[in-house]
Short mmCIF file of C-alpha atoms in Angstrom, two decimals:
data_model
loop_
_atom_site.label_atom_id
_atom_site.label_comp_id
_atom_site.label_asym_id
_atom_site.label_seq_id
_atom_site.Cartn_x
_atom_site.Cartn_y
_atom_site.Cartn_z
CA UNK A 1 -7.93 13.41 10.02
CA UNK A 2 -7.86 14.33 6.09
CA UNK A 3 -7.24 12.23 3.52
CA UNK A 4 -4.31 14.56 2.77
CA UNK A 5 -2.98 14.50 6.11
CA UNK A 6 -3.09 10.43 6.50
CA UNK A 7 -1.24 10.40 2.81
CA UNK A 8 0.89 12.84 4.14
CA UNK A 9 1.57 10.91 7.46
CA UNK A 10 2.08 7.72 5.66
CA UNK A 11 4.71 8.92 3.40
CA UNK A 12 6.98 10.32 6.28
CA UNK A 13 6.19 7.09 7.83
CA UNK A 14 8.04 5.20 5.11
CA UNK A 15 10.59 7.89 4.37
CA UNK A 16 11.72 7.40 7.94
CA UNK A 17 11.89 2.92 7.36
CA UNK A 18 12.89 2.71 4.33
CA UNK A 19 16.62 1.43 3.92
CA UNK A 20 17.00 3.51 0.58
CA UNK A 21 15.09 6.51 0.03
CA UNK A 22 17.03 7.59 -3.73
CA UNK A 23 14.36 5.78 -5.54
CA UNK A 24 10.73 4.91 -5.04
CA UNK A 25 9.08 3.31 -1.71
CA UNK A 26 6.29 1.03 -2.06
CA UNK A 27 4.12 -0.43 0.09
CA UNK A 28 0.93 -2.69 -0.46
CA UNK A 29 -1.87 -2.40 1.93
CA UNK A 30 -4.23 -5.58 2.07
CA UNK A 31 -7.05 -5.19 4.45
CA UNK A 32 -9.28 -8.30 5.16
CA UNK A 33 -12.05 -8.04 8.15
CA UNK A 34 -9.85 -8.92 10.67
CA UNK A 35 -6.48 -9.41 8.87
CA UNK A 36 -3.98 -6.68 7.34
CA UNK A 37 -1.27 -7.84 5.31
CA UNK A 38 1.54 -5.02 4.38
CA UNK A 39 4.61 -5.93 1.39
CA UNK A 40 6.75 -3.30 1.37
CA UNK A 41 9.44 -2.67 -1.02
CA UNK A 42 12.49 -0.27 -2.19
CA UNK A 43 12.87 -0.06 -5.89
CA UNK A 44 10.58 -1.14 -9.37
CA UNK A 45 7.67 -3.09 -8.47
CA UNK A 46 8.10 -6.56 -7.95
CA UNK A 47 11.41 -6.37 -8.52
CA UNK A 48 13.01 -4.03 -5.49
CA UNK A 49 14.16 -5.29 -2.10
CA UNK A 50 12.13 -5.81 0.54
CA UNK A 51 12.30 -4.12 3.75
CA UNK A 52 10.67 -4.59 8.23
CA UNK A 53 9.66 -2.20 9.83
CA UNK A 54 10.92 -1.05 12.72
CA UNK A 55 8.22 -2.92 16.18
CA UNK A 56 5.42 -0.21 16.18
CA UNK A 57 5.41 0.49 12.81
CA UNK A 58 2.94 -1.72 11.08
CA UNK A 59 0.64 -1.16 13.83
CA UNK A 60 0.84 2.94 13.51
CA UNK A 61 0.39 1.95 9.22
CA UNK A 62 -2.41 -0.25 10.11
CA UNK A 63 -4.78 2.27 11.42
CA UNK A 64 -3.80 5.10 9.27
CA UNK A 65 -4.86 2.79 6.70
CA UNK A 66 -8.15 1.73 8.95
CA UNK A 67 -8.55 5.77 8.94
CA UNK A 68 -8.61 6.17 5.16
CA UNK A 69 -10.96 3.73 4.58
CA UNK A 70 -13.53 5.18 6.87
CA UNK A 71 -12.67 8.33 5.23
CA UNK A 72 -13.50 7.39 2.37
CA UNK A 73 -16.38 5.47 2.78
CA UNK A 74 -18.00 8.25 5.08
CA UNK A 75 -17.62 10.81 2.00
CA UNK A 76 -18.92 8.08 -0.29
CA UNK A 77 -15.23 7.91 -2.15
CA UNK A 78 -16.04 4.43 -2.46
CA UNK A 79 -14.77 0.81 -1.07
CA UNK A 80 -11.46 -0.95 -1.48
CA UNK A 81 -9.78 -3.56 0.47
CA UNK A 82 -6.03 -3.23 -1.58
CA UNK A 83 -3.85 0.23 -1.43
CA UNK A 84 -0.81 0.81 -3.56
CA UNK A 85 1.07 3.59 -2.13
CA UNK A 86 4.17 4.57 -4.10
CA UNK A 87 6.73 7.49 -2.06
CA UNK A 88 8.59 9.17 -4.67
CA UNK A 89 11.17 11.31 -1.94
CA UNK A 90 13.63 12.68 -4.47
CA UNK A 91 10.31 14.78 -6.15
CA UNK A 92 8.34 14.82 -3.13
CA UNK A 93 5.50 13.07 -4.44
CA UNK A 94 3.55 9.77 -4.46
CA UNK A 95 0.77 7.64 -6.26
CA UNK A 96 -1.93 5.90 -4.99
CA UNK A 97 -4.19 2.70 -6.64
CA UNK A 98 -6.79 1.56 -4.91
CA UNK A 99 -8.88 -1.35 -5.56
CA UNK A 100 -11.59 -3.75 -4.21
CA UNK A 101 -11.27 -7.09 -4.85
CA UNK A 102 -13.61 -9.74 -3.71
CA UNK A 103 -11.31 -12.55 -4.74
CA UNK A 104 -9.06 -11.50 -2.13
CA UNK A 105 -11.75 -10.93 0.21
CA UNK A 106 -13.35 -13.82 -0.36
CA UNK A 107 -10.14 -16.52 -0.11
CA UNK A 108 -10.20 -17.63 -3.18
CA UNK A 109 -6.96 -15.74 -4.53
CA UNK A 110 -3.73 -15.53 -2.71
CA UNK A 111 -1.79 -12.26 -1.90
CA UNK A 112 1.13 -13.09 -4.24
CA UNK A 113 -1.64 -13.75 -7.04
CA UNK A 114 -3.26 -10.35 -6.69
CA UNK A 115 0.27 -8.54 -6.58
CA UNK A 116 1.13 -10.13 -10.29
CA UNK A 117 -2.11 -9.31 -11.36
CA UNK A 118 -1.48 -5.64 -10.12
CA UNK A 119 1.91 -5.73 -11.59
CA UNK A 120 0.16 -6.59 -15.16
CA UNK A 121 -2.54 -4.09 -14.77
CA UNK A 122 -0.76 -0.75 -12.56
CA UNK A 123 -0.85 2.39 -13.73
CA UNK A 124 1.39 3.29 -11.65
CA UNK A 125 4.32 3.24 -13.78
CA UNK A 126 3.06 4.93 -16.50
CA UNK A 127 4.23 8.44 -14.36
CA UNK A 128 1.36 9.96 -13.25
CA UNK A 129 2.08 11.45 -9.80
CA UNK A 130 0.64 13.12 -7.20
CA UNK A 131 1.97 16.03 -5.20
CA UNK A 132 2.33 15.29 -1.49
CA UNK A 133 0.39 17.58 0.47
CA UNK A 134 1.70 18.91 3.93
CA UNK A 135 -6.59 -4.67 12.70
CA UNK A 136 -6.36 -7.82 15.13
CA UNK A 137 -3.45 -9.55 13.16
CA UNK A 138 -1.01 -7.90 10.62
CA UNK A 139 1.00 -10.33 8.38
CA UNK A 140 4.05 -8.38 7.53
CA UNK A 141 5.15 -9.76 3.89
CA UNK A 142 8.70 -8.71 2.17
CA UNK A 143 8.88 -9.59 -1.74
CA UNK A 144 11.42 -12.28 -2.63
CA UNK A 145 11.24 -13.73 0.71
CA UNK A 146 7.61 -14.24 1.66
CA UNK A 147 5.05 -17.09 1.33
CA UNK A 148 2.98 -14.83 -0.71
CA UNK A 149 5.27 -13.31 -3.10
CA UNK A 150 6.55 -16.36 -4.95
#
């Protein structure tokens, strides 16, 4: 599969969860060795509503996510371990960040801790879109009511 297609795939993934689909759909991906954690939110970063996923779900996200990496790293795309993926339905687009960070990998800084740094430093919200084009444990985290979004 494409990197295209697996952007493609996730965003009908979370058209088809989300609880509200007249604004934006986030979702960050956190992908540790063997540990995935997945916050997903409707609404401006940090400050939406979370939402779960219906059972199945997080599993099917997980390896389209698993996918993308080894996309990327077999086209030499480079390595990351953190994916912002922002669905933008009412335009049909999304965004995408991507980042590696060794703190994360390394335990010495907390989910929540990376996602205020990311809120600080995103460029996501400074509108630059992208057209869509046609793990052994998953921690499922929803902001405002998760250990690691505090």
């Amino acid at each position: 599969m494409k990197d295209k297609e697996i952007y493609a795939e996730i965003g009908q993934l979370l058209f088809n969860e989300a609880p509200d689909v007249s604004g934006e759909v986030h979702v960050l991906f956190g992908g540790f060795v063997d540990t995935f954690l997945i916050s997903a939110w409707t609404g401006r970063f940090r400050k939406g509503k979370g939402f779960t996923f219906s059972p199945g779900t997080p599993l099917k996200l997980a390896g389209l996510v698993k996918d993308l990496k080894a996309f990327y790293l077999e086209n030499e795309m480079g390595d990351w371990n953190v994916m912002h993926y922002v669905l933008i339905p009412s335009s049909s687009k999304y965004d995408l960040e991507f980042d590696y960070c060794k703190e994360l990998e390394n335990d010495e800084m907390d989910f929540s801790d990376y996602a205020r740094r990311l809120d600080r430093a995103s460029r996501i919200h400074q509108k630059c879109h992208w057209k869509l084009s046609a793990p052994s444990k998953i921690f499922i985290c929803y902001p405002l009511a998760c250990p690691y979004y505090s």
